[in-house]
Amino acid sequence: MSLILVPGETTLAQLEQIFRNDETAMLTPSARNRIDQSAERLAAAAAGPDPVYGVNTGFGKLANRRIAPEDVETLQRNLVLSHCAGVGDPLDPAVTRLVMALKLISLGRGVSGVRYSVVEQLERMLAQDVLPIIPAQGSVGASGDLAPLAHMAAVMMGAGEALCRGDRMPAKNALAAAGLKPLAFAAKEGLGLINGTQVSTALALKGLFDAWRAMKAALVTGAMSTDAAMGSAAPFRPEIHEVRGHRGQIDAAAFLREVLHGSEIRESHRVDDERVQDPYCIRCQPQVMGACIDLLRHAGHTLETEANAATDNPLVFEDVIVSGGNFHAEPVAFAADQIALAIAEIGSIAQRRIALMVDPTLSYGLPAFLTPEPGLNSGFMIAEVTSAALMSENKQRANPCSTDSTPTSCNQEDHVSMACHGARRLGFMNENLFRIVGIELLTAAQGVEMRAPAKTSTALQRVIAKVREKVHSLSADRFMANDLAAAAHLVEADDLPVEQTMSMT
């Protein structure tokens, strides 16, 4: 059964459902009346004597060229084909599916001037698992994601390539295999499809969804490292965070308190522990992770708004067809930069805890590199180095993309957002973060086990048991890459058995 999309009301949870679960989607039937009325107004304008951008004129710098009525259909086809200039690897099918759903929502606002048959073509393609091959590179995030969206639109009219139920083939063959026919675009329909921020937004949403998963796992591994290092839970007391007032910080501290509750390790050093304070990577987890949570929530609000927006141009209102700039993806670019900062910082503080765990001068009695026989064995020595490499790579990638701009299209499009590749880099950053947090999962589990006979909390014992289903304790050196991959997968798959009620909104 298809997920019903209500333009203006679609939630992050619904969008993640489409992304995670290969859900098909369709517009609420109540959107049709607005779409039909908008198409009628557009058709009347196309038949009239006045120039209307993109309807009976050229595009961009060629907007002053009038197009004859008999050439309007050719104009739209030429527009789509000429803009199919994307390069690089194709988008992941899950992202492409999300792009198509976002375009449905945008068209469903009823101000794009397209016929309902355009909506139906997208819906049927989703229902039949016909997914355009969309090259990932080529958008500067203004005037819309022109090149990548053109590759989507081309498949709708039978050009380009697509996946049909997982098999790559020419678009015309994919449509035929699904029982669909190529669609000839009427006035403004090609423009309405390629103008918009849906590719940038879909990539940013993927980055948000994955970063939220990594953040949740990092709270778990941070709690485990706290116990493994015999850190104090006093800095997680609620009154500390309530007097500061930041929601994310309060939520992070509450989770850390809850997941550590009942730890025998914690009780074993409440008395006669000569240490006064723990390093910041232990003590300041609520402040750092909380700030990251707040950033992700803020970005989520922006992206949810953008997902429900009409972002093509011109827009068809009841009394006027007007050319504006909703295609400029600056809000998405800023959101992507915020997500990148959060990803970098989650990885940074997790990496410092890994470094603490393998250092006998900081780990309060644990052996060097968490191996029972240091010297003969190197233990987690190079796993920690790998985490440092990934952390530094993410810090470099976290530099803002939104502050970059370059003029395009003969200076007509003279300020652009760079949202698309700003959002696309989040995929690489999250892969690194999954691995960093996965490494901490292993070092923290090893450290907790070395505190036996004292036990960690019941909640964290369940996590360690889950880890040990995939990765055995490190008693002697062995080939490590498979262990790191398995731990990263537990993080990426959201497979740690700890209940978390924190909302992304």
XYZ file of C-alpha atoms in Angstrom:
505
model
C 0.000 0.000 0.000
C 1.368 3.399 -0.980
C 2.152 6.080 1.554
C -0.233 9.015 1.057
C 1.588 12.347 0.818
C -0.236 15.504 1.897
C 1.577 18.575 0.531
C 2.364 20.968 3.353
C 1.912 18.260 5.992
C 4.390 15.491 5.106
C 6.604 14.655 8.092
C 10.225 13.636 8.522
C 9.019 10.271 9.804
C 7.101 9.641 6.579
C 10.064 10.687 4.465
C 12.377 8.371 6.397
C 9.863 5.579 5.857
C 10.117 6.114 2.095
C 13.907 6.214 2.296
C 14.423 3.238 4.628
C 11.677 0.864 3.587
C 11.424 1.247 -0.206
C 7.908 2.600 0.297
C 5.893 3.682 -2.706
C 4.104 7.004 -2.419
C 1.275 8.907 -4.002
C -0.383 12.278 -3.520
C -3.531 12.628 -1.517
C -6.505 12.754 -3.930
C -7.465 16.101 -2.421
C -4.489 17.695 -4.205
C -5.893 17.055 -7.660
C -8.277 20.008 -7.797
C -5.470 22.509 -7.128
C -3.240 20.849 -9.713
C -5.965 20.871 -12.385
C -6.821 24.519 -11.772
C -3.156 25.503 -11.973
C -2.747 23.602 -15.257
C -5.782 25.339 -16.743
C -4.446 28.774 -15.845
C -1.064 27.865 -17.313
C -2.596 26.568 -20.543
C -4.558 29.786 -20.960
C -1.410 31.845 -20.490
C 0.491 29.683 -22.972
C -2.164 30.383 -25.604
C -2.174 34.110 -24.887
C -0.173 36.951 -26.430
C 1.954 37.869 -23.399
C 5.407 36.388 -22.774
C 5.552 34.018 -19.798
C 8.984 32.774 -18.740
C 9.589 29.149 -19.569
C 6.155 28.789 -21.102
C 6.521 30.627 -24.397
C 10.062 31.937 -23.938
C 13.544 30.473 -23.810
C 15.325 29.798 -20.520
C 17.921 31.547 -18.394
C 19.930 33.975 -20.515
C 17.648 33.100 -23.455
C 14.484 34.231 -21.673
C 14.022 37.116 -24.129
C 13.463 34.707 -27.051
C 9.774 34.102 -27.864
C 8.641 30.589 -28.770
C 5.842 29.912 -31.254
C 2.793 28.010 -29.884
C 3.431 25.071 -32.193
C 6.950 24.701 -30.745
C 6.005 24.625 -27.043
C 6.120 20.828 -26.765
C 9.456 20.691 -28.583
C 10.751 23.440 -26.273
C 10.034 21.322 -23.192
C 11.605 18.191 -24.677
C 14.695 20.104 -25.768
C 14.979 21.662 -22.328
C 14.997 18.299 -20.573
C 17.403 16.627 -22.992
C 19.859 19.540 -23.053
C 19.926 19.647 -19.271
C 20.748 15.932 -18.959
C 24.381 16.863 -18.359
C 24.961 15.139 -15.038
C 28.132 13.158 -14.412
C 29.494 10.732 -11.856
C 28.068 7.725 -10.091
C 24.275 7.423 -9.985
C 22.316 8.269 -6.869
C 21.451 5.379 -4.608
C 17.991 4.006 -5.508
C 16.668 4.896 -2.048
C 17.660 8.519 -2.615
C 16.127 8.510 -6.102
C 12.872 7.205 -4.665
C 12.931 10.044 -2.148
C 13.649 12.590 -4.903
C 10.561 11.415 -6.781
C 8.386 11.579 -3.672
C 9.614 15.100 -2.934
C 8.790 16.174 -6.483
C 5.282 14.768 -6.029
C 4.838 16.865 -2.885
C 6.097 20.000 -4.656
C 3.798 19.525 -7.638
C 0.974 18.758 -5.213
C 1.060 22.313 -3.883
C -0.824 23.190 -7.056
C 1.236 26.142 -8.249
C 3.458 24.472 -10.856
C 1.030 24.480 -13.765
C 1.562 20.834 -14.738
C -1.212 18.482 -15.782
C -2.261 15.720 -13.434
C -0.872 13.183 -15.917
C 2.637 14.314 -14.901
C 1.848 13.435 -11.292
C 0.378 10.110 -12.353
C 3.506 9.237 -14.342
C 5.688 9.762 -11.268
C 3.294 7.807 -9.054
C 3.129 4.877 -11.470
C 6.893 4.786 -11.847
C 7.241 4.585 -8.064
C 4.552 1.920 -7.851
C 6.228 -0.196 -10.560
C 9.757 0.357 -9.186
C 10.977 2.295 -12.224
C 13.743 4.512 -10.860
C 15.669 6.919 -13.113
C 19.446 6.693 -13.248
C 20.429 10.106 -11.891
C 24.133 11.066 -11.977
C 25.078 12.562 -8.623
C 27.171 15.492 -9.874
C 26.263 18.566 -11.871
C 24.082 20.759 -9.663
C 25.215 24.020 -8.066
C 21.988 24.249 -6.083
C 20.365 27.232 -7.741
C 17.870 27.470 -10.541
C 17.130 24.139 -8.983
C 18.988 20.860 -9.241
C 18.730 21.216 -13.007
C 21.006 18.476 -14.321
C 20.041 15.672 -11.920
C 16.323 16.448 -12.112
C 16.546 16.519 -15.910
C 17.713 12.898 -15.800
C 14.600 12.084 -13.775
C 12.307 13.960 -16.167
C 13.937 12.359 -19.203
C 12.924 8.893 -18.073
C 9.323 10.060 -17.744
C 9.336 10.841 -21.474
C 11.252 7.686 -22.422
C 14.813 9.013 -22.669
C 17.906 8.177 -20.627
C 18.253 5.114 -18.412
C 16.374 3.635 -15.492
C 16.295 0.749 -13.076
C 13.229 -1.418 -13.557
C 12.828 -3.684 -10.529
C 16.582 -3.531 -10.040
C 17.693 -4.076 -13.647
C 19.337 -1.211 -15.531
C 18.039 -0.572 -19.043
C 17.068 2.186 -21.492
C 14.224 4.287 -20.141
C 11.840 3.387 -22.956
C 12.331 -0.325 -22.198
C 11.872 0.255 -18.467
C 8.581 2.060 -19.018
C 7.376 -0.668 -21.378
C 8.327 -3.420 -18.921
C 6.246 -1.649 -16.279
C 3.289 -1.173 -18.606
C 3.841 2.586 -18.878
C 4.063 4.895 -21.881
C 6.425 7.848 -22.430
C 4.841 11.178 -21.574
C 5.052 14.208 -23.899
C 5.395 17.340 -21.814
C 3.084 20.284 -22.400
C 3.887 23.928 -21.697
C 6.130 24.464 -18.660
C 6.026 20.799 -17.574
C 9.652 20.021 -18.345
C 10.659 23.207 -16.564
C 8.426 22.369 -13.602
C 10.158 19.016 -13.217
C 13.785 20.092 -13.524
C 13.400 23.304 -11.507
C 13.449 22.574 -7.781
C 15.584 21.542 -4.832
C 14.457 17.924 -4.553
C 17.842 16.255 -5.181
C 19.665 18.500 -2.707
C 16.877 17.993 -0.175
C 16.798 14.211 -0.607
C 20.562 13.963 -0.127
C 20.394 16.226 2.932
C 17.560 14.140 4.371
C 19.627 10.988 3.901
C 22.466 12.735 5.710
C 20.124 13.743 8.528
C 18.566 10.302 8.943
C 21.947 8.561 9.049
C 23.506 11.164 11.348
C 20.629 10.733 13.794
C 21.274 6.987 13.877
C 24.971 7.526 14.473
C 24.220 10.063 17.201
C 21.989 7.608 19.053
C 24.657 4.920 18.856
C 27.342 7.359 20.022
C 25.339 8.084 23.172
C 25.342 4.342 23.866
C 29.046 3.896 23.181
C 29.812 7.044 25.188
C 28.002 5.576 28.169
C 29.900 2.307 27.744
C 33.224 4.155 27.571
C 32.294 6.074 30.712
C 31.844 2.817 32.599
C 34.891 1.174 31.025
C 37.063 4.120 32.093
C 35.390 4.154 35.524
C 34.160 7.653 34.835
C 31.795 9.577 37.059
C 28.080 9.869 36.303
C 27.779 12.967 38.490
C 28.194 15.331 35.499
C 24.992 13.833 34.076
C 22.836 14.969 37.026
C 19.683 16.707 35.768
C 20.051 19.976 37.669
C 23.318 20.770 35.863
C 21.583 20.686 32.504
C 18.301 22.232 33.561
C 20.016 25.438 34.672
C 21.546 25.779 31.209
C 18.307 24.991 29.448
C 19.306 23.541 26.087
C 16.859 20.802 25.096
C 19.434 18.546 23.408
C 21.779 18.726 26.392
C 18.949 17.850 28.786
C 17.935 14.914 26.589
C 21.498 13.603 26.241
C 22.123 13.723 29.982
C 18.827 11.980 30.702
C 19.717 9.162 28.338
C 23.184 8.723 29.820
C 21.731 8.550 33.333
C 19.138 6.027 32.276
C 21.438 3.708 30.364
C 24.054 3.683 33.144
C 21.526 3.098 35.926
C 22.365 0.045 38.006
C 25.998 -0.268 36.953
C 28.109 -2.195 39.455
C 31.226 -0.652 37.907
C 29.943 2.819 38.785
C 29.241 1.824 42.367
C 32.669 0.184 42.742
C 34.560 3.486 42.661
C 32.239 5.971 44.309
C 34.494 5.886 47.375
C 38.287 6.380 47.527
C 38.665 7.356 43.866
C 41.551 9.853 43.855
C 40.404 11.415 40.583
C 38.470 14.672 40.936
C 37.308 15.174 37.350
C 37.153 13.133 34.161
C 38.469 14.388 30.817
C 36.005 16.426 28.794
C 35.249 13.580 26.363
C 33.593 11.806 29.302
C 32.406 14.706 31.462
C 31.073 16.992 28.740
C 29.149 14.423 26.707
C 25.758 16.048 27.404
C 27.027 19.463 26.352
C 28.693 18.285 23.129
C 26.198 15.643 22.101
C 23.321 17.868 23.143
C 24.548 20.667 20.906
C 24.780 18.170 18.041
C 21.241 16.974 18.742
C 19.984 20.550 18.653
C 21.783 21.167 15.353
C 20.285 18.054 13.798
C 16.813 18.991 14.999
C 17.159 22.489 13.580
C 18.318 21.093 10.254
C 15.441 18.623 10.346
C 12.935 21.452 10.752
C 14.421 23.258 7.764
C 14.392 20.137 5.605
C 10.845 19.195 6.564
C 9.734 22.675 5.519
C 11.663 22.418 2.248
C 10.278 18.949 1.550
C 6.781 20.435 1.590
C 7.665 23.455 -0.539
C 6.938 24.469 -4.110
C 10.400 25.268 -5.459
C 10.078 25.490 -9.233
C 9.698 28.627 -11.350
C 7.588 30.405 -12.466
C 4.747 29.752 -10.041
C 1.120 29.802 -11.108
C -1.153 31.592 -8.658
C -4.838 32.381 -8.971
C -4.316 35.887 -10.305
C -0.780 35.876 -11.664
C 2.048 33.744 -13.049
C 5.173 35.111 -11.457
C 8.879 34.389 -11.749
C 10.646 34.182 -8.399
C 13.541 32.317 -6.830
C 12.240 29.440 -4.683
C 14.619 27.161 -6.586
C 17.576 28.706 -4.731
C 18.613 26.022 -2.239
C 20.317 28.243 0.339
C 18.192 26.852 3.218
C 19.188 23.317 2.235
C 22.844 24.327 1.924
C 22.809 25.789 5.432
C 21.065 22.681 6.789
C 23.653 20.436 5.127
C 26.475 22.469 6.658
C 24.859 22.177 10.092
C 24.516 18.421 9.719
C 28.163 18.219 8.631
C 29.249 20.077 11.774
C 27.251 17.716 13.965
C 28.680 14.642 12.232
C 32.228 15.949 12.661
C 31.750 16.728 16.350
C 30.052 13.424 17.220
C 33.015 11.662 15.634
C 35.529 13.972 17.289
C 34.404 13.350 20.856
C 33.934 9.609 20.206
C 37.470 9.380 18.863
C 38.850 11.057 21.976
C 37.131 8.414 24.099
C 38.706 5.679 21.955
C 42.094 7.334 22.491
C 41.457 7.498 26.239
C 40.541 3.819 26.375
C 43.760 2.587 24.764
C 46.022 4.861 26.849
C 46.947 3.294 30.227
C 47.808 6.726 31.634
C 44.167 7.793 31.175
C 42.073 4.619 31.332
C 42.423 4.041 35.088
C 43.965 0.609 35.190
C 43.158 -0.858 31.804
C 46.075 -2.427 29.899
C 47.713 -0.574 27.012
C 45.649 -0.832 23.831
C 43.123 -3.017 25.660
C 45.047 -6.236 25.088
C 45.787 -8.710 27.906
C 49.433 -9.019 26.771
C 50.691 -5.618 25.558
C 53.937 -5.862 23.642
C 53.363 -9.323 22.283
C 50.014 -7.991 21.048
C 49.148 -4.548 19.699
C 45.434 -4.830 20.475
C 43.422 -1.802 19.367
C 46.523 0.301 18.597
C 45.843 0.747 14.886
C 42.073 0.678 15.221
C 42.509 3.886 17.233
C 44.723 5.308 14.481
C 42.058 4.462 11.923
C 39.461 6.278 14.006
C 41.750 9.321 14.115
C 42.146 9.253 10.334
C 38.384 9.083 9.822
C 37.815 11.848 12.364
C 40.253 14.176 10.634
C 38.779 13.417 7.225
C 35.353 14.393 8.536
C 36.682 17.585 10.075
C 38.080 18.581 6.693
C 34.790 17.746 4.950
C 32.879 19.804 7.517
C 34.134 23.082 6.060
C 31.055 24.961 4.814
C 29.868 24.579 1.239
C 27.226 27.297 1.513
C 29.839 30.050 1.608
C 31.017 29.084 -1.868
C 29.387 30.470 -4.980
C 30.245 30.870 -8.619
C 28.297 32.595 -11.405
C 26.780 30.388 -14.107
C 24.651 30.751 -17.243
C 26.335 33.901 -18.551
C 26.019 35.565 -15.126
C 22.224 35.280 -15.153
C 22.531 32.820 -12.278
C 25.228 34.769 -10.484
C 24.834 33.463 -6.918
C 24.337 29.785 -6.172
C 24.026 27.694 -3.009
C 26.191 24.611 -3.645
C 23.566 22.694 -1.672
C 23.690 19.541 -3.758
C 27.297 18.557 -3.188
C 27.101 20.051 0.305
C 24.412 17.474 1.002
C 26.060 14.680 -0.985
C 29.262 14.810 1.115
C 27.170 13.895 4.163
C 26.993 10.335 2.870
C 30.781 9.989 2.969
C 30.924 11.652 6.379
C 28.303 9.355 7.866
C 30.141 6.296 6.558
C 33.194 7.518 8.443
C 31.122 8.233 11.538
C 29.542 4.775 11.542
C 33.066 3.345 11.566
C 34.327 5.650 14.318
C 31.383 4.820 16.557
C 31.774 1.150 15.634
C 35.381 1.221 16.802
C 34.295 2.820 20.074
C 31.676 0.094 20.420
C 34.495 -2.490 20.358
C 36.922 -0.643 22.621
C 34.207 0.182 25.153
C 32.917 -3.404 25.216
C 36.470 -4.692 25.684
C 37.109 -2.198 28.474
C 33.891 -3.029 30.319
C 34.667 -6.749 30.152
C 38.106 -6.060 31.632
C 36.409 -4.608 34.730
C 35.007 -8.033 35.657
C 33.771 -9.242 38.064
C 32.040 -5.854 38.351
C 29.324 -5.527 35.754
C 27.973 -2.617 33.793
C 24.255 -1.766 33.721
C 21.696 -4.264 32.483
C 21.021 -2.081 29.435
C 24.679 -1.964 28.453
C 25.126 -5.684 29.129
C 22.504 -6.275 26.424
C 24.475 -4.085 24.034
C 27.705 -5.995 24.708
C 25.897 -9.307 24.215
C 24.713 -8.047 20.828
C 28.256 -7.027 19.913
C 29.579 -10.432 20.907
C 27.154 -12.106 18.500
C 29.195 -10.466 15.719
C 32.647 -9.810 17.182
C 34.431 -11.869 19.859
C 36.501 -10.298 22.616
C 40.071 -9.519 21.587
C 42.257 -11.906 23.578
C 45.117 -11.943 21.048
C 45.906 -10.092 17.850
C 43.920 -11.087 14.777
C 42.813 -9.700 11.410
C 40.891 -6.592 12.485
C 39.184 -5.210 9.368
C 36.255 -7.633 9.516
C 35.629 -6.799 13.169
C 35.540 -3.084 12.418
C 33.162 -3.613 9.507
C 30.804 -5.722 11.614
C 30.728 -3.129 14.397
C 30.103 -0.298 11.923
C 27.210 -2.257 10.464
C 25.593 -2.568 13.899
C 25.679 1.228 14.133
C 24.483 1.856 10.588
C 21.650 -0.670 10.897
C 20.446 0.878 14.180
C 20.841 -2.582 15.683
C 21.912 -1.801 19.250
C 19.252 -3.125 21.669
C 18.681 0.069 23.649
C 15.338 1.827 23.669
C 15.591 5.516 22.871
C 12.628 7.856 22.811
C 14.349 11.033 21.626
C 12.511 12.640 18.746
C 14.182 14.170 15.705
C 11.611 16.966 15.813
